[in-house]
Coordinates of C-alpha atoms and ligand atoms in Angstrom, one line a residue:
M1 CA 0.0 0.0 0.0
I2 CA 1.2 3.5 -0.8
P3 CA 1.8 5.7 2.3
L4 CA -0.6 8.6 2.4
A5 CA 2.2 11.0 2.9
E6 CA 3.4 10.2 -0.5
V7 CA 0.0 10.9 -2.0
L8 CA 0.1 14.3 -0.3
A9 CA 3.5 15.2 -1.5
H10 CA 3.8 16.3 -5.1
P11 CA 6.7 14.0 -6.2
P12 CA 9.7 15.4 -8.1
A13 CA 9.6 15.2 -11.8
T14 CA 12.1 12.3 -11.8
A15 CA 13.9 10.3 -9.3
Q16 CA 17.2 11.0 -11.1
A17 CA 16.6 14.7 -11.5
A18 CA 19.2 15.7 -9.0
A19 CA 21.9 13.5 -10.6
I20 CA 22.1 15.5 -13.8
S21 CA 23.1 19.2 -13.8
G22 CA 22.6 21.9 -16.4
E23 CA 26.4 21.9 -16.6
D24 CA 26.3 18.3 -17.9
L25 CA 24.1 19.3 -20.7
H26 CA 26.1 22.4 -21.5
A27 CA 29.3 20.3 -21.6
L28 CA 27.8 18.3 -24.4
V29 CA 26.9 21.4 -26.3
R30 CA 30.4 22.7 -25.8
Q31 CA 31.9 19.5 -27.1
L32 CA 29.7 19.5 -30.2
Y33 CA 29.9 23.3 -30.9
P34 CA 33.2 23.4 -32.9
I35 CA 32.2 20.7 -35.4
C36 CA 31.2 21.8 -38.9
R37 CA 28.0 20.0 -39.5
S38 CA 25.8 20.0 -42.6
I39 CA 23.1 17.8 -44.0
T40 CA 25.8 15.2 -45.0
G41 CA 29.5 14.7 -44.4
D42 CA 32.0 14.0 -41.7
G43 CA 30.7 16.7 -39.3
V44 CA 27.5 14.6 -38.9
R45 CA 29.6 11.5 -38.3
Q46 CA 31.8 13.2 -35.7
T47 CA 28.7 14.5 -34.0
L48 CA 27.1 11.0 -33.8
A49 CA 30.4 9.5 -32.6
V50 CA 30.3 12.0 -29.7
L51 CA 26.7 11.0 -29.0
Q52 CA 27.7 7.3 -29.0
E53 CA 29.9 8.1 -26.0
Y54 CA 26.8 9.1 -24.1
L55 CA 24.5 6.5 -25.7
P56 CA 26.5 3.4 -26.6
G57 CA 23.4 1.8 -28.2
L58 CA 23.1 4.6 -30.8
E59 CA 23.3 3.1 -34.3
V60 CA 24.7 5.1 -37.2
H61 CA 23.1 4.6 -40.6
E62 CA 24.6 5.6 -44.0
V63 CA 22.2 6.0 -46.9
P64 CA 24.0 6.3 -50.3
T65 CA 23.9 9.4 -52.5
G66 CA 21.2 9.0 -55.1
T67 CA 18.9 6.7 -53.0
P68 CA 15.3 7.7 -53.7
V69 CA 13.7 8.9 -50.4
L70 CA 10.0 9.7 -50.7
D71 CA 9.8 12.4 -53.4
W72 CA 13.5 13.3 -52.9
Q73 CA 16.9 11.8 -53.5
V74 CA 19.8 11.6 -51.1
P75 CA 22.2 14.4 -52.2
R76 CA 25.9 14.3 -52.9
E77 CA 28.0 14.4 -49.7
W78 CA 29.6 17.6 -48.8
N79 CA 32.9 17.9 -46.9
I80 CA 35.1 20.9 -46.2
R81 CA 38.6 21.3 -45.0
D82 CA 39.5 25.0 -45.3
A83 CA 38.3 28.2 -46.8
W84 CA 39.6 31.8 -46.9
I85 CA 39.7 35.1 -48.5
K86 CA 43.2 36.6 -48.6
D87 CA 44.3 40.2 -49.2
R88 CA 47.3 41.2 -51.2
R89 CA 49.7 40.6 -48.2
G90 CA 48.4 37.1 -48.0
E91 CA 46.5 37.7 -44.7
R92 CA 43.3 35.8 -44.3
V93 CA 40.6 38.5 -44.0
V94 CA 37.9 35.9 -43.8
D95 CA 38.9 32.5 -42.4
F96 CA 36.9 29.3 -42.0
R97 CA 39.2 28.2 -39.3
Q98 CA 38.1 31.2 -37.2
H99 CA 34.4 30.4 -37.5
N100 CA 32.8 27.7 -39.6
L101 CA 29.8 29.9 -40.3
H102 CA 32.1 31.8 -42.7
V103 CA 31.4 29.4 -45.5
L104 CA 28.1 29.2 -47.3
G105 CA 27.0 25.6 -46.5
Y106 CA 27.4 23.2 -49.5
S107 CA 29.7 25.6 -51.3
V108 CA 31.3 24.0 -54.4
P109 CA 35.1 24.2 -54.4
V110 CA 36.6 27.4 -55.8
R111 CA 40.1 28.7 -56.1
G112 CA 41.1 32.0 -57.8
T113 CA 41.5 35.7 -57.8
F114 CA 38.4 37.8 -58.0
T115 CA 37.7 41.5 -58.2
L116 CA 36.0 43.0 -55.2
A117 CA 32.9 43.5 -57.3
E118 CA 32.8 39.9 -58.4
L119 CA 33.6 38.7 -54.9
K120 CA 30.8 40.7 -53.4
K121 CA 28.2 38.7 -55.4
H122 CA 29.3 35.7 -53.2
L123 CA 29.3 37.5 -49.8
Y124 CA 26.4 37.4 -47.3
T125 CA 26.2 39.8 -44.4
L126 CA 23.6 41.2 -41.9
P127 CA 23.7 45.0 -42.3
E128 CA 21.2 45.3 -39.4
Q129 CA 23.5 43.3 -37.1
P130 CA 26.9 44.4 -38.4
H131 CA 29.1 42.4 -36.0
L132 CA 27.4 39.0 -36.5
I133 CA 28.1 36.4 -39.1
P134 CA 25.0 35.0 -40.7
Y135 CA 24.3 31.3 -41.2
R136 CA 23.5 30.5 -44.8
T137 CA 23.3 27.4 -46.9
A138 CA 22.8 26.5 -50.6
Y139 CA 22.1 22.8 -50.4
Y140 CA 20.4 22.4 -53.7
A141 CA 22.1 25.2 -55.8
E142 CA 25.5 24.7 -57.3
T143 CA 27.2 27.9 -56.0
W144 CA 29.7 29.1 -53.4
G145 CA 29.9 31.9 -51.0
F146 CA 31.1 33.4 -47.7
C147 CA 29.2 34.7 -44.8
L148 CA 30.8 37.5 -42.8
A149 CA 30.1 40.4 -40.4
H150 CA 29.0 43.4 -42.3
A151 CA 31.8 45.3 -40.5
Q152 CA 34.3 42.9 -42.1
L153 CA 32.7 43.5 -45.6
E154 CA 33.0 47.3 -45.1
A155 CA 36.7 46.9 -44.4
L156 CA 37.4 45.3 -47.8
H157 CA 38.9 48.0 -50.1
E158 CA 41.5 46.3 -52.2
P159 CA 40.7 45.8 -55.9
E160 CA 41.2 42.0 -55.9
Y161 CA 41.2 39.1 -53.4
E162 CA 42.4 35.6 -53.5
V163 CA 39.7 33.1 -52.7
C164 CA 39.8 29.4 -51.7
I165 CA 37.1 27.0 -50.7
D166 CA 38.6 23.6 -50.2
S167 CA 35.5 21.5 -50.3
T168 CA 34.3 18.3 -52.0
L169 CA 30.8 17.6 -53.2
A170 CA 30.8 13.9 -54.3
A171 CA 28.9 10.7 -54.1
G172 CA 28.9 9.5 -50.5
A173 CA 26.0 9.1 -48.1
L174 CA 23.6 10.8 -45.8
T175 CA 24.2 9.9 -42.2
Y176 CA 21.7 9.6 -39.3
G177 CA 21.7 8.2 -35.8
E178 CA 19.0 6.1 -34.2
L179 CA 18.5 4.7 -30.7
L180 CA 15.7 2.3 -29.8
L181 CA 15.0 1.8 -26.1
P182 CA 12.6 -1.2 -26.0
G183 CA 9.7 -1.1 -23.6
D184 CA 6.9 -3.5 -22.4
T185 CA 5.0 -2.8 -25.6
D186 CA 6.3 -2.1 -29.1
E187 CA 4.2 1.1 -29.3
E188 CA 6.7 3.8 -29.8
V189 CA 7.4 7.4 -28.7
L190 CA 9.5 9.2 -31.3
I191 CA 12.0 11.9 -30.2
S192 CA 13.7 13.7 -33.1
S193 CA 16.4 16.4 -33.3
H194 CA 18.1 17.9 -36.3
I195 CA 21.9 17.6 -36.5
C196 CA 22.7 19.6 -39.6
H197 CA 23.8 23.0 -38.3
P198 CA 27.5 24.0 -37.8
S199 CA 28.6 26.1 -34.9
L200 CA 25.1 27.1 -33.7
A201 CA 24.4 26.3 -30.0
N202 CA 20.7 26.9 -29.4
D203 CA 19.6 25.9 -32.9
N204 CA 20.4 22.2 -33.0
L205 CA 22.8 21.6 -30.2
S206 CA 20.4 22.4 -27.4
G207 CA 17.8 19.9 -28.8
I208 CA 20.5 17.3 -29.3
A209 CA 21.7 17.7 -25.7
V210 CA 18.2 17.5 -24.2
A211 CA 17.3 14.5 -26.4
T212 CA 20.6 12.7 -25.4
F213 CA 20.0 13.2 -21.7
L214 CA 16.4 12.3 -22.0
A215 CA 17.5 9.0 -23.5
R216 CA 20.0 8.4 -20.7
H217 CA 17.2 9.1 -18.2
L218 CA 14.8 6.7 -19.8
L219 CA 17.5 4.0 -20.0
G220 CA 17.3 3.8 -16.2
Q221 CA 13.5 3.8 -16.0
P222 CA 10.9 1.0 -16.4
R223 CA 9.2 1.7 -19.8
R224 CA 5.7 0.8 -21.0
Y225 CA 6.5 2.4 -24.4
S226 CA 9.5 1.8 -26.6
Y227 CA 11.4 5.0 -27.3
R228 CA 13.0 5.8 -30.6
F229 CA 15.5 8.7 -30.8
V230 CA 16.3 10.0 -34.2
F231 CA 19.3 12.3 -34.8
A232 CA 19.1 13.3 -38.4
P233 CA 19.8 16.3 -40.7
G234 CA 16.8 18.6 -41.0
T235 CA 14.2 17.9 -43.8
I236 CA 16.2 15.5 -46.0
G237 CA 17.3 13.5 -42.9
A238 CA 13.7 13.2 -41.6
I239 CA 12.5 12.3 -45.1
T240 CA 15.2 9.7 -45.4
W241 CA 14.4 8.2 -42.0
L242 CA 10.6 8.1 -42.8
S243 CA 11.3 6.4 -46.2
Q244 CA 13.5 3.8 -44.6
N245 CA 11.5 3.0 -41.5
V246 CA 7.9 2.3 -42.6
G247 CA 7.6 -0.4 -40.0
A248 CA 8.6 1.9 -37.1
V249 CA 6.4 4.7 -38.4
A250 CA 3.3 2.5 -38.0
R251 CA 4.2 1.9 -34.3
I252 CA 4.6 5.6 -33.3
R253 CA 1.9 6.6 -30.8
H254 CA 3.4 9.9 -29.6
G255 CA 6.3 12.1 -30.7
L256 CA 8.2 15.3 -30.1
V257 CA 10.7 17.3 -32.2
L258 CA 13.1 18.9 -29.8
S259 CA 14.8 22.2 -30.9
L260 CA 15.8 25.6 -29.5
L261 CA 15.7 24.5 -25.9
G262 CA 18.8 26.3 -24.5
E263 CA 18.0 29.9 -24.0
T264 CA 15.9 31.4 -21.2
G265 CA 12.8 32.4 -23.2
A266 CA 9.3 31.0 -22.5
F267 CA 8.5 27.5 -23.8
T268 CA 6.6 27.2 -27.0
F269 CA 4.8 24.0 -27.9
K270 CA 3.6 23.6 -31.4
K271 CA 0.9 21.0 -31.5
S272 CA 0.8 18.1 -34.0
R273 CA -1.3 18.5 -37.1
R274 CA -4.0 16.5 -35.3
G275 CA -4.2 19.2 -32.6
T276 CA -5.9 17.0 -30.0
A277 CA -3.5 14.1 -29.9
E278 CA -2.5 12.7 -26.5
I279 CA 1.0 14.3 -26.9
D280 CA -0.6 17.7 -27.6
R281 CA -2.7 17.5 -24.4
T282 CA 0.1 16.0 -22.3
V283 CA 2.6 18.7 -23.2
A284 CA 0.0 21.4 -22.5
L285 CA -0.7 19.9 -19.1
A286 CA 3.0 19.5 -18.3
L287 CA 3.6 23.2 -19.1
R288 CA 0.6 24.2 -17.0
E289 CA 1.9 22.2 -14.1
A290 CA 5.5 23.5 -14.5
A291 CA 4.0 27.0 -14.0
A292 CA 6.6 28.3 -16.4
P293 CA 5.7 31.0 -19.0
H294 CA 4.7 29.2 -22.2
R295 CA 2.6 29.3 -25.3
V296 CA 0.8 26.5 -27.0
V297 CA 0.3 27.1 -30.7
D298 CA -1.4 25.3 -33.5
F299 CA 0.4 23.3 -36.2
E300 CA 1.5 25.0 -39.4
P301 CA 3.4 23.3 -42.2
Y302 CA 6.6 25.3 -41.6
G303 CA 9.3 24.9 -38.9
Y304 CA 11.3 21.8 -38.1
D305 CA 10.9 18.1 -38.9
E306 CA 7.3 18.0 -37.6
R307 CA 6.6 19.2 -41.1
Q308 CA 7.6 15.8 -42.4
Y309 CA 6.2 13.7 -39.6
C310 CA 2.9 15.6 -39.9
S311 CA 2.7 15.5 -43.7
P312 CA -0.8 14.2 -44.6
G313 CA 0.3 10.8 -45.7
F314 CA 1.9 10.1 -42.3
N315 CA -0.1 12.5 -40.0
L316 CA 1.8 11.3 -37.0
P317 CA 1.0 12.7 -33.5
V318 CA 4.3 14.6 -33.3
G319 CA 4.6 18.1 -31.9
C320 CA 7.5 20.4 -31.6
L321 CA 8.8 21.7 -28.3
S322 CA 11.1 24.7 -28.2
R323 CA 11.5 27.9 -26.2
T324 CA 11.5 31.1 -28.3
P325 CA 10.5 29.9 -31.8
Y326 CA 12.8 30.1 -34.8
G327 CA 13.3 33.5 -36.3
Q328 CA 11.9 35.3 -33.3
F329 CA 15.1 36.0 -31.4
P330 CA 17.9 38.3 -32.8
E331 CA 20.6 35.6 -32.3
Y332 CA 18.8 33.2 -34.6
H333 CA 20.9 31.8 -37.4
T334 CA 23.9 34.0 -36.5
S335 CA 27.2 33.7 -34.8
A336 CA 25.5 35.2 -31.7
D337 CA 23.8 31.8 -31.2
D338 CA 26.9 30.7 -29.3
L339 CA 27.9 28.9 -26.1
D340 CA 27.1 32.0 -23.9
F341 CA 23.6 32.2 -25.4
V342 CA 22.8 28.7 -24.2
R343 CA 22.3 28.6 -20.5
P344 CA 22.9 25.4 -18.3
E345 CA 19.8 26.1 -16.2
A346 CA 17.6 26.6 -19.3
L347 CA 18.8 23.3 -20.7
L348 CA 18.1 21.5 -17.4
D349 CA 14.6 23.0 -17.2
S350 CA 13.9 21.8 -20.7
L351 CA 15.1 18.3 -19.9
H352 CA 12.9 18.2 -16.8
L353 CA 9.9 19.3 -18.8
T354 CA 10.5 16.5 -21.4
Q355 CA 11.0 14.0 -18.5
A356 CA 7.7 15.1 -17.0
V357 CA 5.9 14.7 -20.4
M358 CA 7.3 11.1 -20.8
H359 CA 6.3 10.3 -17.2
M360 CA 2.8 11.4 -17.9
L361 CA 2.6 9.4 -21.1
E362 CA 3.8 6.3 -19.2
A363 CA 1.3 6.8 -16.4
N364 CA -1.7 7.8 -18.4
H365 CA -3.9 4.8 -17.8
R366 CA -7.7 4.3 -17.6
Y367 CA -9.3 2.6 -14.6
Q368 CA -12.7 1.1 -13.7
N369 CA -14.4 2.2 -10.5
L370 CA -15.3 -1.1 -8.7
S371 CA -17.8 0.6 -6.4
P372 CA -19.6 3.0 -8.7
Y373 CA -23.0 3.1 -6.9
G374 CA -22.7 6.0 -4.5
E375 CA -19.3 7.0 -3.1
P376 CA -17.5 4.2 -1.4
E377 CA -17.0 4.8 2.3
L378 CA -13.5 6.2 2.3
G379 CA -13.3 6.7 6.1
R380 CA -13.8 3.0 6.8
R381 CA -10.8 2.3 4.6
G382 CA -8.6 5.0 6.3
L383 CA -8.7 7.1 3.2
Y384 CA -10.8 10.0 4.7
A385 CA -9.8 10.7 8.3
A386 CA -6.1 10.1 7.5
V387 CA -5.9 13.2 5.3
S388 CA -7.9 15.7 7.3
G389 CA -5.9 18.5 8.9
R390 CA -2.9 18.0 6.7
P391 CA -1.7 20.6 4.3
N392 CA -3.0 19.8 0.8
A393 CA -5.5 17.4 2.5
A394 CA -8.4 18.9 0.7
R395 CA -6.7 18.5 -2.7
A396 CA -5.7 14.9 -2.0
Q397 CA -9.3 14.2 -1.0
L398 CA -10.6 15.8 -4.1
A399 CA -8.1 13.8 -6.2
L400 CA -9.6 10.6 -4.7
L401 CA -13.1 11.7 -5.5
W402 CA -12.3 12.8 -9.1
V403 CA -10.5 9.5 -9.9
L404 CA -13.4 7.5 -8.5
N405 CA -16.0 9.6 -10.3
L406 CA -14.4 9.6 -13.7
S407 CA -13.0 6.1 -13.7
D408 CA -16.0 4.8 -15.7
G409 CA -13.8 3.1 -18.3
Q410 CA -14.0 6.2 -20.6
H411 CA -11.6 8.6 -19.0
S412 CA -7.8 8.4 -18.6
L413 CA -5.8 10.1 -15.9
L414 CA -5.0 12.9 -18.5
D415 CA -8.7 13.4 -19.0
I416 CA -9.3 13.6 -15.3
A417 CA -6.3 16.0 -14.8
E418 CA -7.7 18.3 -17.5
R419 CA -11.2 18.3 -16.1
A420 CA -10.3 18.5 -12.4
G421 CA -7.5 21.0 -12.7
L422 CA -5.5 18.9 -10.2
P423 CA -1.8 17.9 -10.7
F424 CA -1.4 14.7 -12.7
A425 CA 0.9 13.2 -10.1
L426 CA -1.6 13.8 -7.3
L427 CA -4.3 11.9 -9.4
Q428 CA -1.8 9.2 -10.3
H429 CA -1.1 8.6 -6.6
A430 CA -4.8 8.7 -5.7
A431 CA -5.3 6.0 -8.4
E432 CA -2.6 3.9 -6.8
L433 CA -4.1 4.3 -3.4
L434 CA -7.5 3.3 -4.7
L435 CA -6.1 0.3 -6.5
A436 CA -4.4 -0.8 -3.3
H437 CA -7.8 -0.7 -1.6
D438 CA -9.5 -2.6 -4.4
L439 CA -11.7 0.3 -5.3
L440 CA -10.3 0.5 -8.9
A441 CA -9.2 -2.0 -11.5
P442 CA -6.8 -1.1 -14.3
L443 CA -8.1 -1.3 -17.8
A444 CA -6.1 -2.4 -20.9
D445 CA -4.6 0.6 -22.7
Ligands
LIG1 ZN1 18.1 26.4 -38.0

């Protein structure tokens, strides 16, 4: 039997919460930050190799260039070793080794001398933020370019510059990582993060870090669901994964795309295309219970890889959890999205929220009230007198009454929490107490 004191106490989000610090998450972000990632190439492989140190079961998949994937094709693989613009003294005035954002992603190789006017056609800056380097890519256009601070551009006055981009664009593979944590059932929860951005900390590394530590947490927990973690390049990676995993897709019951979880802005949850899926309601409830500033917004076919998971043919119950959404903070897709922008405490809060969501999914059962004609006499069973006079006693009492009343076979604990406005954990413990007194029976999920 569960001691009543436990029913009264709102339990911590996780038993292991204290064991992981925000600094642990930030250390992983720091380790991954220098790697030059793109939608293909060695940067993705290096990133996954680091993640394998944290998650030894993580499998790395290579899908060859040219493989048809849904309506797309796996592109040529891009790798880069060096890139620079040199002035007449041979000084690097723009240097890939100083910051990997300096190269337009997927630039074709180039070597030569260009007039400043010709060169400027290949330079990208942010005049409104003159000291920041923008992040730009040209995955599907055969071109080259450099990204630099506008202040750097304004300092270019020589008539000609020597340019080198030492890259290769060749047949290879698209690389993604996948970890399956088996549960009691083969119904799956999908957690997906994109891994295609170079040195950007909040946009991609924060989601990767939260997903990695969520996986480590779940490894140590009993699991009803199986959990599938996908670390794949944005868009083409998710499309590739979907096309290669039709069997797994059919088993997905809930899913989250994790992204932009490292700065201190309010949480934003973008619901799945379905809008009323269990994951949509569970995240909304977890945010309400966390009492953190947040917004819940409807699905739209733009954003991260929920676009692919929620395309009409799949229509998976997959939402996207972030803090301040893409494009809505000045550091977005610039060199200011760096290691200082991402805060350990924000990463940890994000992790705890995802843990709370998974805990609720795991515990969201339906029960049958075995004494449904009138209220059962709680006092005779020690369930009434025992709670009186204690702090939160009234709420604990109310939780027992709500669970008894709505456990008619139709309502889950999530339904009850939404309707009663009581904490999910309080209702869960009330259900456990009632089960222990044979007042409830569990129903098949
Ligand atoms: Zn991005």
